[in-house]
Coordinates of C-alpha atoms in Angstrom, one line a residue:
M9 CA -77.0 -42.5 -51.2
L10 CA -77.2 -45.7 -53.3
Q11 CA -74.2 -44.4 -55.4
R12 CA -72.3 -43.7 -52.1
A13 CA -73.2 -47.2 -50.8
W14 CA -71.9 -48.9 -54.0
G15 CA -68.7 -46.8 -53.7
A16 CA -68.3 -47.9 -50.1
V17 CA -68.6 -51.6 -51.2
L18 CA -65.8 -51.1 -53.8
V19 CA -63.6 -49.3 -51.2
L20 CA -64.0 -52.2 -48.7
F21 CA -63.2 -54.7 -51.5
A22 CA -60.1 -52.9 -52.4
A23 CA -59.0 -52.6 -48.7
S24 CA -59.5 -56.3 -48.2
L25 CA -57.6 -57.2 -51.3
L26 CA -54.7 -54.9 -50.5
S27 CA -54.5 -55.9 -46.9
F28 CA -54.5 -59.6 -47.9
V29 CA -51.8 -59.3 -50.6
L30 CA -49.4 -56.8 -49.1
I31 CA -49.1 -58.6 -45.8
F32 CA -47.1 -61.4 -47.4
L33 CA -44.4 -58.9 -48.3
S34 CA -43.4 -58.9 -44.6
G35 CA -42.2 -62.5 -44.9
D36 CA -43.4 -66.0 -44.3
P37 CA -45.9 -66.1 -41.4
V38 CA -45.2 -69.7 -40.7
A39 CA -41.7 -68.7 -39.5
V40 CA -43.2 -67.2 -36.3
L41 CA -45.5 -70.1 -35.6
V42 CA -42.8 -72.7 -35.3
P43 CA -39.4 -73.0 -33.5
L44 CA -36.2 -72.2 -35.3
N45 CA -35.3 -75.9 -35.4
A46 CA -38.7 -77.0 -36.6
R47 CA -38.8 -79.8 -39.1
A48 CA -40.1 -79.4 -42.6
E49 CA -43.1 -81.7 -41.8
D50 CA -44.1 -79.4 -38.9
M51 CA -44.0 -76.4 -41.2
A52 CA -46.1 -78.2 -43.8
N53 CA -48.7 -79.1 -41.2
I54 CA -48.9 -75.5 -40.1
R55 CA -49.4 -74.3 -43.7
R56 CA -52.1 -76.9 -44.2
Q57 CA -53.9 -76.0 -40.9
Y58 CA -54.1 -72.3 -41.9
S59 CA -54.6 -72.9 -45.6
L60 CA -51.3 -71.2 -46.3
D61 CA -50.4 -74.0 -48.7
Q62 CA -53.0 -72.9 -51.2
P63 CA -52.4 -70.4 -54.1
L64 CA -53.0 -66.7 -53.1
P65 CA -56.3 -66.4 -55.2
V66 CA -57.7 -69.5 -53.4
Q67 CA -56.6 -68.2 -50.0
Y68 CA -58.3 -64.8 -50.8
L69 CA -61.6 -66.5 -51.8
L70 CA -61.5 -68.6 -48.6
F71 CA -60.8 -65.4 -46.6
V72 CA -63.8 -63.6 -48.3
E73 CA -66.1 -66.6 -47.6
R74 CA -65.1 -66.5 -43.9
V75 CA -65.6 -62.7 -43.7
T76 CA -69.1 -63.0 -45.0
Q77 CA -69.8 -65.4 -42.1
G78 CA -68.2 -63.0 -39.6
D79 CA -65.1 -65.2 -39.1
L80 CA -61.8 -63.4 -39.6
G81 CA -59.7 -66.3 -38.3
E82 CA -57.9 -66.9 -35.0
S83 CA -55.0 -64.9 -33.8
F84 CA -51.7 -66.7 -34.2
R85 CA -50.3 -65.1 -31.1
Y86 CA -53.3 -64.8 -28.7
R87 CA -55.2 -67.9 -29.8
V88 CA -58.6 -66.0 -29.7
P89 CA -60.8 -64.8 -32.6
A90 CA -59.1 -61.9 -34.4
L91 CA -62.3 -59.9 -34.8
E92 CA -63.1 -60.2 -31.1
L93 CA -59.6 -59.0 -30.3
V94 CA -59.8 -56.0 -32.6
L95 CA -63.3 -55.0 -31.4
G96 CA -62.2 -55.2 -27.8
R97 CA -59.5 -52.6 -28.5
L98 CA -61.7 -50.4 -30.8
P99 CA -63.4 -48.4 -27.9
T100 CA -60.0 -47.3 -26.6
T101 CA -59.1 -45.9 -30.1
L102 CA -62.5 -44.3 -30.5
L103 CA -62.1 -42.6 -27.2
L104 CA -58.8 -41.0 -28.2
A105 CA -60.2 -40.0 -31.7
T106 CA -63.4 -38.5 -30.2
A107 CA -61.5 -36.5 -27.6
S108 CA -59.1 -35.3 -30.4
V109 CA -61.9 -34.2 -32.7
L110 CA -63.7 -32.4 -29.8
L111 CA -60.5 -30.6 -28.8
S112 CA -59.7 -29.7 -32.5
T113 CA -63.2 -28.3 -33.0
L114 CA -63.3 -26.3 -29.8
I115 CA -60.0 -24.6 -30.7
S116 CA -60.1 -24.3 -34.5
V117 CA -63.6 -23.0 -35.1
P118 CA -63.4 -20.0 -32.8
V119 CA -59.9 -19.2 -33.8
G120 CA -60.7 -19.6 -37.5
V121 CA -63.8 -17.4 -37.3
L122 CA -61.8 -14.7 -35.4
A123 CA -59.0 -14.8 -37.9
A124 CA -61.5 -14.4 -40.8
A125 CA -63.4 -11.6 -39.1
R126 CA -60.2 -9.7 -38.5
K127 CA -58.3 -10.6 -41.7
G128 CA -55.0 -8.8 -41.9
G129 CA -54.9 -8.0 -38.2
L130 CA -52.8 -9.3 -35.3
A131 CA -55.3 -12.1 -34.6
D132 CA -55.2 -13.3 -38.2
A133 CA -51.4 -13.3 -38.2
I134 CA -51.2 -15.3 -34.9
A135 CA -53.8 -17.8 -36.1
T136 CA -52.1 -18.3 -39.4
A137 CA -48.6 -18.8 -37.9
G138 CA -50.0 -21.1 -35.2
S139 CA -51.9 -23.3 -37.6
L140 CA -48.9 -23.6 -39.9
L141 CA -46.7 -24.6 -36.9
A142 CA -49.3 -27.2 -35.8
I143 CA -49.4 -28.7 -39.3
S144 CA -45.6 -28.8 -39.6
M145 CA -44.8 -30.7 -36.3
P146 CA -44.6 -34.5 -36.7
S147 CA -46.9 -36.2 -34.2
F148 CA -44.2 -38.6 -32.9
W149 CA -41.8 -35.7 -32.2
L150 CA -44.5 -33.7 -30.5
G151 CA -45.5 -36.7 -28.4
V152 CA -41.9 -37.2 -27.2
I153 CA -41.5 -33.5 -26.3
L154 CA -44.8 -33.5 -24.3
I155 CA -43.6 -36.6 -22.4
L156 CA -40.3 -35.1 -21.6
V157 CA -41.8 -31.8 -20.4
F158 CA -45.1 -32.8 -18.6
A159 CA -44.2 -36.3 -17.5
G160 CA -40.5 -36.0 -17.1
A161 CA -39.6 -32.5 -16.0
L162 CA -42.8 -31.3 -14.4
R163 CA -44.2 -34.7 -13.4
V164 CA -47.8 -33.5 -13.7
L165 CA -49.1 -36.0 -16.2
P166 CA -48.5 -39.8 -16.8
A167 CA -46.3 -40.7 -19.8
S168 CA -48.3 -43.7 -21.0
G169 CA -51.1 -46.1 -20.4
S170 CA -54.9 -45.6 -20.3
G171 CA -57.8 -45.7 -17.8
T172 CA -57.8 -42.2 -16.3
W173 CA -58.5 -38.8 -17.8
Q174 CA -55.0 -37.7 -17.0
Q175 CA -53.6 -40.4 -19.3
L176 CA -55.8 -39.2 -22.1
I177 CA -54.5 -35.6 -22.1
L178 CA -51.0 -36.0 -23.7
P179 CA -52.0 -38.4 -26.5
T180 CA -55.1 -36.2 -27.3
V181 CA -53.1 -33.0 -27.6
T182 CA -50.5 -34.8 -29.7
I183 CA -52.9 -36.3 -32.2
S184 CA -55.0 -33.1 -32.3
A185 CA -52.2 -30.8 -33.3
F186 CA -52.4 -31.4 -37.1
S187 CA -56.2 -31.3 -37.1
V188 CA -56.2 -28.0 -35.2
G189 CA -53.9 -26.4 -37.8
L190 CA -55.8 -27.8 -40.7
L191 CA -59.2 -26.9 -39.5
T192 CA -58.2 -23.4 -38.4
R193 CA -56.9 -22.7 -41.9
L194 CA -60.0 -24.2 -43.5
V195 CA -62.4 -22.3 -41.2
R196 CA -60.6 -19.1 -41.8
R197 CA -60.9 -19.5 -45.6
A198 CA -64.5 -20.7 -45.6
V199 CA -65.7 -18.0 -43.3
G200 CA -63.7 -15.4 -45.1
E201 CA -65.4 -16.3 -48.4
T202 CA -68.9 -16.3 -46.8
L203 CA -68.4 -12.9 -45.3
R204 CA -68.2 -11.4 -48.8
Q205 CA -71.6 -12.8 -49.8
P206 CA -74.5 -10.4 -50.4
F207 CA -76.6 -11.8 -47.5
V208 CA -73.9 -10.7 -45.1
V209 CA -74.1 -7.2 -46.4
T210 CA -77.9 -7.2 -46.0
A211 CA -77.6 -8.5 -42.4
R212 CA -75.2 -5.7 -41.6
A213 CA -77.5 -3.2 -43.2
K214 CA -80.3 -4.4 -40.9
G215 CA -78.1 -3.6 -37.9
L216 CA -77.3 -7.1 -36.7
R217 CA -74.2 -7.4 -34.5
E218 CA -71.1 -8.8 -36.0
R219 CA -71.1 -11.7 -33.5
T220 CA -74.7 -12.6 -34.4
I221 CA -73.8 -12.5 -38.2
A222 CA -70.7 -14.6 -37.7
W223 CA -72.2 -17.4 -35.5
R224 CA -75.8 -17.5 -36.7
H225 CA -75.5 -17.0 -40.4
V226 CA -71.8 -17.2 -41.6
V227 CA -70.7 -20.3 -39.8
R228 CA -73.7 -22.4 -40.9
N229 CA -73.3 -21.4 -44.5
S230 CA -69.6 -22.3 -44.3
A231 CA -70.3 -25.6 -42.6
I232 CA -70.1 -28.1 -45.5
P233 CA -66.4 -27.9 -46.2
I234 CA -65.7 -27.8 -42.5
V235 CA -67.9 -30.9 -41.8
T236 CA -66.3 -32.7 -44.7
V237 CA -62.8 -32.2 -43.4
M238 CA -63.9 -33.0 -39.8
G239 CA -65.3 -36.3 -41.0
L240 CA -62.2 -37.1 -42.9
Q241 CA -60.0 -36.2 -39.9
F242 CA -62.1 -38.3 -37.6
G243 CA -61.6 -41.3 -39.9
A244 CA -57.9 -40.4 -40.2
L245 CA -57.5 -40.2 -36.4
V246 CA -59.1 -43.6 -36.0
G247 CA -57.0 -45.3 -38.7
G248 CA -53.8 -43.3 -38.3
S249 CA -53.3 -43.2 -34.6
V250 CA -50.7 -46.0 -34.8
V251 CA -47.7 -43.8 -34.1
V252 CA -49.3 -41.9 -31.2
E253 CA -50.6 -45.1 -29.6
T254 CA -47.2 -46.6 -29.8
V255 CA -45.5 -43.6 -28.3
F256 CA -47.9 -43.4 -25.4
A257 CA -48.4 -47.2 -25.1
W258 CA -52.1 -46.5 -25.6
P259 CA -53.8 -49.9 -25.9
G260 CA -55.9 -49.3 -29.0
V261 CA -56.2 -50.8 -32.4
G262 CA -53.1 -49.0 -33.7
W263 CA -50.9 -50.5 -31.0
L264 CA -52.4 -53.9 -31.5
M265 CA -51.7 -53.6 -35.2
I266 CA -48.0 -52.8 -34.6
Q267 CA -47.7 -55.8 -32.4
A268 CA -49.5 -58.0 -35.0
I269 CA -47.2 -56.8 -37.7
E270 CA -44.1 -57.6 -35.7
A271 CA -45.4 -61.1 -35.0
R272 CA -46.8 -61.5 -38.5
D273 CA -50.2 -62.3 -37.0
L274 CA -52.1 -62.3 -40.3
P275 CA -55.6 -62.7 -39.0
V276 CA -55.3 -59.8 -36.5
I277 CA -53.8 -57.5 -39.2
R278 CA -56.5 -58.3 -41.7
A279 CA -59.2 -57.9 -39.0
A280 CA -57.8 -54.5 -37.9
V281 CA -57.6 -53.2 -41.5
L282 CA -61.1 -54.3 -42.3
V283 CA -62.6 -52.9 -39.1
L284 CA -60.9 -49.5 -39.6
A285 CA -61.9 -49.5 -43.2
V286 CA -65.6 -50.1 -42.4
F287 CA -65.5 -47.4 -39.7
I288 CA -64.0 -44.8 -42.0
V289 CA -66.5 -45.7 -44.8
V290 CA -69.4 -45.3 -42.4
I291 CA -68.1 -42.0 -41.2
N292 CA -67.8 -40.6 -44.7
F293 CA -71.3 -41.9 -45.5
L294 CA -72.8 -40.1 -42.5
V295 CA -71.0 -36.9 -43.6
D296 CA -72.7 -37.2 -47.0
V297 CA -76.1 -37.6 -45.3
L298 CA -75.3 -34.6 -43.1
Y299 CA -74.8 -32.4 -46.2
S300 CA -78.5 -32.4 -46.9
V301 CA -79.3 -31.4 -43.3
L302 CA -76.9 -28.5 -43.4
D303 CA -77.9 -27.3 -46.9
P304 CA -81.5 -28.1 -48.1
R305 CA -80.5 -27.0 -51.6
I306 CA -78.5 -30.3 -51.9
R307 CA -81.8 -32.3 -51.5
L308 CA -83.5 -30.1 -54.1
E309 CA -80.6 -30.7 -56.6
V310 CA -80.8 -34.5 -56.1
R311 CA -84.6 -34.5 -56.6
A312 CA -84.3 -32.4 -59.7

């Protein structure tokens, strides 16, 4: 765990450094803070006010110093603390990501187990083709199609916004498609390999039913790769929901980040990147801890 924690610190350092440096490639942030006819003295005052007149290494050190104090600066656009603004949008993004992970799990695990148990059959063929289709569809294209069908033609679901469970359905389905396809293929492969293990043959020889063998013994012994990918996908959904949030006008961190990039709102961009990076690192750390719960042999190997 100490090794994982040190690795997490390095990841956060790299994320902060990259987010700080790469942002300047979008252009001069001072240009959006002053009118088009602003005088050179006004621009110089703005640079001095936000320490943008300092060399990049000095700006980064000042940025790190403020971060350690919990200060990520004030939004250029909203005139409120950037961290407060990002944390206020984070629950909305977490709601979408959690709903997507639950939907992906409820679909992919049973379908993957069924495909593995009936390998080479019709169920396996349908599951394989469906998972490949789900992986291949771009999320922005799927989102637009769902809006045209269910919000435009059928008028049964709202096309955008948040606040009700109906508004959660379309973005959840859109962002879950890739995870469903990926997890279904992973579950099929992991369960298929476990079904060939000697303990499964012994369980069958004892007369246990196939359903009991699959859900009580096989799924648990196949859980580590599944949990790993689920943890990674949850982090990816939190950090990578920018396109889906934009398509459905879902007021989460992703949509806020797009608006901040368009406005060159540096404090908000940096705050969003760091908050998402911290969240993804924590998720992966918890997945590592969960390994030892699912498989006690990992604890024994670490102690040895």
